[in-house]
């Protein structure tokens, strides 16, 4: 009997869901610990915007280098074992990056972030494999909750970073604390996760994924609907990545509100993103998926334009708050719609949308650094991001016919 079959009661499912949720939260803590201290790292190494952008390219480079390997590792050794290895390597490489930022060179930091990106990719694939397995036990979508907890970790890490910075805690000391927390929770909870992933494949087969009667595309992104979802996810997650990596720098270099408020925009966007994911289902039910995507895209564009047009503490924070609400619901909707394509198996569709979206998340921030340096202003760079976000209002129209305009 497979491990998933032993989870028979609502209480057992709830326990398993809570355990897997902790690992999503842990991943968010580690990533957000780095993102919230980028302004400190920039100062410590004396970097300009282009140099920060160049160094940040190390993370997507590591992600891309590890992508195929991570899939093979999870298939060969299971998501539980890979998750354990990923949590350890993700935390330890973060500590190494902190040490390099304090006493090393930009080249060493690039190498450290490359390794950190490799570990992050393995963590992402392993934890989402666990999440899909738990979702199958519930028979309904719960992925938005998991991603909401990831966002909650970002919000709390931003608050913690402000507190630690105010008390003179250096980035590497901050990272040691985050790593220690992760390793402790790993030791306590890893044996309570799903031990095997076979039932996920069985569930897909039972639902008809990949049946001979249905024509299937070998390459998911050749399907126009899946490609559109990937583009929407990439734009949304690119804007989310900009909030993580550049909101603190924008406040420090452009808004200049004082050291105590330099992370105000970051915290505002993380708070709004987390809150938005908690209430998104209500609005999707009331107004439909396409309208919510369009409204979110408009909120993202307007928020960025507000922050760019009025670079002072209150309007910039309000602008980033709008961006947080804007990016909160688009990706969960894209994941939900991935299974609606008649020509792409569900698992392959979700993987394709997730991959393209995450590439936007990783590649967006480094590109902003180069644009900022080329234009001589981070404000102009964020203005261009606003235009890209606004384009999703029109792209979302291509989802009509597949999206649920209302729930029965």
XYZ file of C-alpha atoms in Angstrom:
408
model
C 0.000 0.000 0.000
C 1.356 3.418 -0.961
C 1.954 6.007 1.713
C -0.702 8.352 0.338
C -3.352 5.648 0.731
C -2.690 5.545 4.482
C -3.886 9.142 4.808
C -7.568 8.372 5.192
C -9.029 10.905 7.626
C -9.443 14.684 7.343
C -7.242 15.106 10.409
C -4.398 13.126 8.841
C -4.684 15.130 5.623
C -4.655 18.361 7.604
C -1.485 17.313 9.451
C 0.240 16.426 6.202
C -0.862 19.695 4.626
C 0.490 21.666 7.600
C 3.867 19.914 7.410
C 4.287 20.585 3.693
C 3.140 24.178 4.261
C 6.015 24.657 6.696
C 8.500 23.761 3.960
C 6.965 26.362 1.639
C 7.274 28.876 4.455
C 10.886 27.845 5.083
C 11.762 28.355 1.429
C 10.229 31.822 1.566
C 12.221 32.681 4.704
C 15.530 31.787 3.067
C 14.814 33.604 -0.199
C 13.398 36.678 1.518
C 16.309 36.839 3.950
C 18.590 37.359 0.963
C 16.257 39.701 -0.931
C 15.659 41.965 2.061
C 19.409 42.426 2.645
C 20.411 43.234 -0.950
C 20.732 46.968 -0.157
C 23.201 46.102 2.633
C 25.167 43.779 0.344
C 25.295 46.498 -2.338
C 26.791 48.946 0.155
C 29.208 46.412 1.649
C 30.722 45.599 -1.740
C 30.408 49.125 -3.195
C 28.336 48.053 -6.200
C 26.401 50.170 -8.693
C 23.032 49.152 -10.176
C 24.553 47.418 -13.214
C 26.949 45.432 -11.025
C 24.071 44.370 -8.771
C 22.147 43.312 -11.876
C 25.115 41.326 -13.160
C 25.572 39.519 -9.858
C 21.847 38.756 -9.640
C 22.121 36.935 -12.980
C 23.947 34.205 -11.051
C 20.683 33.046 -9.462
C 18.771 32.311 -12.713
C 21.980 30.855 -14.167
C 22.095 28.368 -11.293
C 18.374 27.677 -11.638
C 18.693 26.959 -15.354
C 21.808 24.826 -14.917
C 20.028 22.699 -12.315
C 16.583 22.497 -13.900
C 16.936 19.208 -15.781
C 19.095 17.682 -13.047
C 16.548 18.526 -10.347
C 13.750 16.812 -12.253
C 15.853 13.688 -12.642
C 16.868 13.706 -8.967
C 13.284 14.014 -7.762
C 12.177 11.218 -10.094
C 15.099 8.995 -9.070
C 15.252 9.574 -5.302
C 11.829 10.997 -4.453
C 10.742 14.449 -3.367
C 11.242 13.761 0.359
C 14.941 12.923 0.022
C 15.540 15.751 -2.437
C 13.682 18.204 -0.216
C 15.909 17.283 2.725
C 19.059 17.775 0.639
C 17.713 21.030 -0.789
C 16.848 22.557 2.586
C 20.377 21.871 3.854
C 22.149 23.172 0.743
C 19.818 26.167 0.331
C 20.487 27.375 3.861
C 24.240 26.711 3.903
C 24.865 28.390 0.549
C 22.940 31.429 1.816
C 25.323 31.635 4.784
C 28.288 31.371 2.410
C 26.885 34.242 0.319
C 26.597 36.342 3.474
C 30.196 35.640 4.427
C 31.405 36.461 0.928
C 29.401 39.720 0.905
C 31.107 40.736 4.142
C 34.697 39.694 3.422
C 34.881 38.532 -0.204
C 34.626 39.944 -3.714
C 31.807 40.399 -6.252
C 33.157 37.463 -8.280
C 32.994 35.131 -5.295
C 29.475 36.368 -4.534
C 28.439 35.579 -8.115
C 29.731 32.022 -7.683
C 27.996 31.685 -4.310
C 24.677 32.896 -5.717
C 25.043 30.466 -8.634
C 25.259 27.582 -6.169
C 22.400 29.089 -4.176
C 20.307 29.183 -7.360
C 21.068 25.497 -7.972
C 19.917 24.603 -4.456
C 16.839 26.802 -4.824
C 15.781 25.034 -8.009
C 15.973 21.622 -6.346
C 14.011 22.985 -3.377
C 11.346 24.462 -5.660
C 10.764 21.271 -7.635
C 10.845 19.017 -4.575
C 8.469 21.110 -2.451
C 6.004 21.594 -5.323
C 6.034 17.843 -5.956
C 5.073 17.423 -2.315
C 2.415 20.116 -2.700
C 0.866 18.432 -5.743
C 0.787 15.120 -3.862
C -1.091 16.676 -0.938
C -3.423 18.469 -3.344
C -4.349 15.114 -4.896
C -5.361 13.838 -1.474
C -7.729 16.778 -1.064
C -9.161 16.512 -4.563
C -9.258 20.292 -4.928
C -6.838 23.168 -5.378
C -4.875 24.192 -2.287
C -1.729 25.428 -4.006
C -2.695 29.084 -3.529
C -2.536 28.575 0.225
C 0.975 27.147 -0.031
C 2.133 30.076 -2.150
C 0.408 32.463 0.226
C 2.552 31.099 3.044
C 5.642 31.646 0.889
C 4.552 35.274 0.549
C 3.854 35.504 4.278
C 7.445 34.438 4.866
C 8.573 37.285 2.621
C 6.533 39.792 4.598
C 7.811 38.566 7.962
C 11.390 38.373 6.701
C 11.123 42.013 5.624
C 10.006 43.018 9.110
C 12.753 40.920 10.676
C 15.346 42.458 8.366
C 14.349 45.979 9.400
C 14.607 45.027 13.063
C 17.954 43.250 12.658
C 19.459 46.072 10.590
C 18.355 48.646 13.154
C 20.177 46.632 15.840
C 23.397 46.314 13.828
C 23.009 42.654 12.808
C 25.107 42.006 9.697
C 23.675 40.075 6.725
C 25.806 36.973 7.368
C 24.628 36.850 10.984
C 21.034 37.182 9.787
C 21.595 34.339 7.310
C 23.069 32.067 9.982
C 19.891 32.507 12.032
C 17.651 31.731 9.056
C 19.707 28.648 8.192
C 19.596 27.382 11.789
C 15.799 27.753 11.880
C 15.449 25.837 8.628
C 17.704 22.984 9.715
C 15.852 22.655 13.019
C 12.446 22.435 11.339
C 13.859 20.022 8.774
C 15.015 17.642 11.486
C 11.621 17.783 13.193
C 9.341 17.471 10.160
C 10.994 15.769 7.184
C 9.831 12.280 8.154
C 6.235 13.505 8.248
C 6.168 14.510 4.572
C 4.951 12.300 1.716
C 7.564 9.538 1.416
C 6.716 8.574 -2.172
C 5.421 10.347 -5.253
C 4.030 7.407 -7.254
C 0.401 8.083 -6.393
C 0.586 11.457 -8.117
C 1.282 9.799 -11.440
C -1.470 7.250 -10.807
C -3.958 10.026 -10.057
C -3.084 11.802 -13.293
C -3.565 8.597 -15.244
C -6.954 7.971 -13.601
C -8.073 11.468 -14.562
C -7.294 10.720 -18.208
C -4.078 12.716 -18.594
C -2.272 11.465 -21.631
C -4.993 9.053 -22.789
C -4.679 7.784 -26.393
C -8.038 9.288 -27.363
C -6.857 12.840 -26.733
C -4.242 14.430 -29.021
C -1.260 15.619 -27.011
C 1.560 18.033 -27.787
C 5.052 16.858 -26.963
C 6.169 20.420 -26.241
C 3.626 22.154 -23.994
C 4.521 25.734 -24.925
C 3.560 25.095 -28.553
C -0.023 25.159 -27.338
C -1.185 28.809 -27.699
C -3.229 28.670 -24.509
C -0.352 27.295 -22.412
C 2.021 29.807 -24.006
C -0.331 32.654 -23.043
C -0.490 31.400 -19.469
C 3.305 31.214 -19.407
C 3.628 34.806 -20.633
C 1.162 36.063 -18.021
C 2.940 34.150 -15.272
C 6.342 35.439 -16.403
C 5.207 39.086 -16.435
C 3.544 38.758 -13.035
C 6.454 36.957 -11.410
C 8.910 39.345 -13.041
C 7.125 42.224 -11.285
C 7.155 40.216 -8.071
C 10.894 39.671 -8.433
C 11.407 43.405 -8.938
C 9.655 44.026 -5.615
C 11.926 41.544 -3.877
C 15.214 42.741 -5.332
C 14.734 46.433 -6.145
C 12.092 47.901 -3.822
C 14.628 48.351 -1.026
C 17.192 49.880 -3.386
C 14.546 52.195 -4.888
C 13.675 53.504 -1.443
C 17.316 53.810 -0.419
C 18.573 55.536 -3.588
C 15.523 57.407 -4.943
C 12.978 57.922 -2.157
C 15.617 58.327 0.595
C 13.228 58.198 3.581
C 15.925 57.442 6.153
C 17.422 54.157 7.292
C 14.430 53.202 9.452
C 12.013 53.336 6.480
C 14.220 52.075 3.669
C 12.348 48.726 3.568
C 8.881 50.275 3.784
C 8.080 49.591 0.123
C 9.264 45.992 0.369
C 7.176 45.325 3.486
C 4.125 47.023 1.947
C 4.275 44.909 -1.206
C 4.793 41.661 0.747
C 1.890 42.470 3.080
C -0.423 43.184 0.136
C 0.693 40.085 -1.772
C 0.029 37.822 1.193
C -3.331 39.426 1.961
C -4.354 39.299 -1.684
C -3.759 35.568 -1.927
C -5.928 34.996 1.123
C -8.928 36.799 -0.415
C -8.349 36.030 -4.115
C -10.785 33.097 -4.250
C -13.695 35.353 -3.282
C -13.006 37.785 -6.132
C -12.386 35.001 -8.649
C -15.747 33.477 -7.742
C -17.492 36.844 -7.953
C -15.926 38.322 -11.087
C -14.269 35.451 -12.987
C -10.668 34.581 -13.722
C -10.083 36.813 -16.752
C -11.431 39.927 -15.062
C -9.332 39.278 -11.957
C -6.187 38.869 -14.071
C -6.944 42.121 -15.873
C -7.665 43.968 -12.620
C -4.466 42.646 -11.068
C -2.436 43.701 -14.105
C -3.937 47.187 -13.952
C -3.177 47.442 -10.228
C 0.445 46.438 -10.824
C 0.923 49.005 -13.582
C -0.785 51.811 -11.631
C 1.190 51.002 -8.501
C 4.522 51.205 -10.303
C 3.542 54.435 -12.039
C 2.496 55.950 -8.696
C 5.835 55.067 -7.117
C 7.729 56.443 -10.124
C 5.718 59.652 -10.465
C 5.809 60.523 -6.761
C 9.105 59.254 -5.274
C 8.415 60.075 -1.644
C 7.755 57.685 1.207
C 3.941 57.619 1.400
C 2.965 57.529 -2.316
C 5.818 55.139 -3.162
C 4.752 52.793 -0.358
C 1.133 52.987 -1.546
C 2.312 52.257 -5.076
C 4.214 49.170 -3.987
C 1.178 48.141 -1.928
C -0.864 48.172 -5.164
C 1.834 46.134 -6.896
C 1.620 43.542 -4.118
C -2.139 43.208 -4.582
C -1.647 43.104 -8.349
C 0.760 40.179 -8.390
C -1.058 38.191 -5.711
C -3.660 36.302 -7.760
C -2.322 36.001 -11.329
C 0.000 33.030 -10.835
C -2.512 30.907 -8.852
C -5.047 31.546 -11.633
C -2.492 30.515 -14.275
C -1.793 27.286 -12.404
C -5.517 26.616 -12.072
C -6.142 27.198 -15.789
C -3.192 25.033 -16.862
C -5.347 21.933 -16.626
C -7.957 23.287 -19.060
C -5.953 22.689 -22.239
C -7.348 19.784 -24.312
C -3.987 19.088 -25.971
C -1.495 19.139 -23.063
C -1.476 16.725 -20.089
C -2.158 18.439 -16.790
C 1.232 17.763 -15.216
C 3.173 18.892 -18.258
C 1.058 22.045 -18.595
C 1.618 23.081 -14.973
C 5.345 22.396 -15.271
C 5.608 24.524 -18.420
C 3.702 27.477 -16.966
C 5.635 27.241 -13.705
C 8.989 27.125 -15.497
C 8.303 30.134 -17.740
C 6.860 32.087 -14.826
C 9.804 31.384 -12.589
C 12.221 32.420 -15.323
C 10.442 35.777 -15.395
C 10.832 35.970 -11.627
C 14.564 35.317 -11.854
C 15.485 37.192 -15.024
C 13.397 40.325 -14.427
C 15.455 41.837 -11.568
C 18.879 41.517 -13.263
C 17.511 43.046 -16.467
C 16.172 46.000 -14.459
C 19.686 46.622 -13.152
C 21.107 46.918 -16.656
C 18.210 49.080 -17.873
C 18.602 51.347 -14.851
C 22.301 51.815 -15.516
C 21.729 52.376 -19.246
C 18.985 54.967 -18.698
C 20.710 56.522 -15.719
C 17.639 56.178 -13.508
C 15.915 53.387 -11.631
C 12.689 55.390 -11.967
C 12.728 55.040 -15.766
C 13.435 51.327 -15.469
C 10.430 50.809 -13.186
C 8.327 52.887 -15.564
C 9.109 50.403 -18.350
C 8.076 47.550 -16.033
C 4.728 49.328 -15.554
C 4.165 49.299 -19.328
C 4.947 45.590 -19.514
C 2.513 44.910 -16.664
C -0.189 46.919 -18.442
C 0.211 44.732 -21.543
C -1.144 41.767 -19.557
C -4.555 43.476 -19.487
C -4.838 42.760 -23.212
C -3.005 39.421 -23.156
C -5.537 38.067 -20.658
C -8.302 38.371 -23.263
C -6.843 35.312 -24.997
C -7.897 33.205 -22.015
C -11.609 33.616 -22.707
C -13.231 30.318 -23.570
C -11.022 28.412 -21.169
C -11.447 30.494 -18.016
C -14.326 30.043 -15.596
C -16.292 33.281 -15.611
C -18.158 32.186 -12.529
C -18.302 29.143 -10.299
C -21.529 27.148 -10.075
